[in-house]
Amino acid sequence: MFKKTFIIFAALAATTVLNAQQALWDGAQVESPVLNEDGTVTFRYFAPKAVKVTVSGDFLPTQKIQTPFGEFDGPGVAELKEGEKGVWEYTTDFRPAPEMYTYTFNVDGLNVIDNNNMWVNRDVSSLTSAFIVPGGRADLYTIQDVPHGTVSKVWYDSAVAGFDRRLSVYTPAGYDPCGKTRYPVLYVLHGIGGDEDAWLEQGRAAQILDNLIAQGKAKPMIAVLTNGNISQEAAPGQNSTGYTRPTMQLPKTMEGSFETSFPEIVKFIDSHYKTIAKKQGRAICGLSMGGFHTLYISINNPDMFNYSGMFSAAIGVSEQQMTPLYDNFDGKLATYFSKKPALLWIGCGKTDFLYKANTDFMEKMDANGQPYEYMETDGGHIWRNWRIYLSEFVPLLFK
């Protein structure tokens, strides 16, 4: 009996090894996406029983979509054609400009990622496949042959939250915790539903910093990528709730708690890193909800940050009556400018649903003679714009 059992076990083990070897050596039979020599891009998907397959992504011309906020630009859609052996294919009839793009397939009504492309982005609970067309600004988003900084996942005690919380901290190439050199600090904030990983994974923040610093276009700096969801310890899957589904419906996102807690983060960073611990050595920026947080952190702490950047800021989108932090906005804004910050920088897309809120805010500052810099881009509330804004904002810092 023992001999028979052993033979069965050995046979199963051998089958497992053979299957593993086949998976290891055979590799994927479909290549997608393919950046062709003429600059076009080919997408393929294996679906032998499918009736219709489409690809949707920000590399395609936009289409109008209806949202609760009105009609705005959305990702374009193109149809794949079925070829041999059930492989569907689409090749662009244009050359996508250098950029980092995301896309998904739709197979008979079901949205799926490209299972032949291992590069996947998570935006809240949505998964998209990703690729980069090299050249121009897009080269800032790729790993280049330059000195690289280090990204650490760091926990700090938050008295406001009542538990430990996690930060992502970038230190530039050559940073020595025992050395004499001190560095300025940039605090980078995400949008609603994001976390301390969002700017690293989708925003390519570490690559942007590495490349700009190596090119001499930016000062070597520490960057702190925060989690703006004060009810969370850390990113989904990295906290005590386990593998719960990420959601934008989190408590305490835009009611003042995170802004109130922010000096804790600054104090922690100054006490644990070689920082220039004064206003002239600090900058803060954020996208959407993070732009909203940036605004209120800056005007409630006018002696803390010398540079502030608001990317597609969610101005006016909050439960402002819940906290005095949002009271006396005009007075706090006037005090902020009376302290003569080096830079307030604003970026927004022409078709962003927050475009009017941002232009209204700038009209208010214009009427009061309050200085700022503004960059307007094509497109809407998308990571492509936010990467551009970060790469434009960073070289302006710590001059």
Coordinates of N, CA and C in Angstrom, one line a residue, residues 29 40 65 77 109 132 152 183 249 260 272 325-326 351 367:
Q29 N 2.1 33.0 -25.9 CA 2.0 32.8 -27.3 C 1.6 34.0 -28.1
T40 N 3.5 53.0 -34.9 CA 2.2 52.5 -34.5 C 2.3 51.5 -33.4
I65 N -18.4 61.3 -22.7 CA -19.1 60.4 -21.8 C -19.9 61.3 -20.8
V77 N -12.3 54.3 -28.0 CA -12.6 52.9 -28.2 C -12.3 52.5 -29.6
G109 N -18.6 42.4 -23.8 CA -19.2 43.1 -22.7 C -18.5 43.0 -21.4
I132 N 4.5 52.4 -22.2 CA 5.1 53.7 -22.4 C 5.7 53.8 -23.8
S152 N 11.4 54.1 0.6 CA 11.2 53.3 1.8 C 9.7 53.4 2.2
Y183 N 18.7 68.1 3.2 CA 17.9 68.2 2.0 C 16.6 68.8 2.2
Q249 N -15.2 55.5 -1.1 CA -16.1 55.9 -0.1 C -15.6 55.6 1.3
T260 N -5.5 68.7 9.7 CA -5.1 68.9 11.1 C -3.9 68.1 11.5
H272 N 13.5 62.4 11.7 CA 14.0 61.1 11.3 C 14.9 61.2 10.0
L325 N -11.4 74.6 10.3 CA -10.2 74.6 9.5 C -10.5 75.3 8.1
Y326 N -11.8 75.1 7.7 CA -12.2 75.7 6.4 C -12.8 77.1 6.5
T351 N -10.6 70.2 -20.1 CA -11.9 69.5 -20.0 C -12.0 68.8 -18.7
A367 N -8.3 89.2 -8.5 CA -8.9 90.4 -8.0 C -8.2 91.0 -6.8

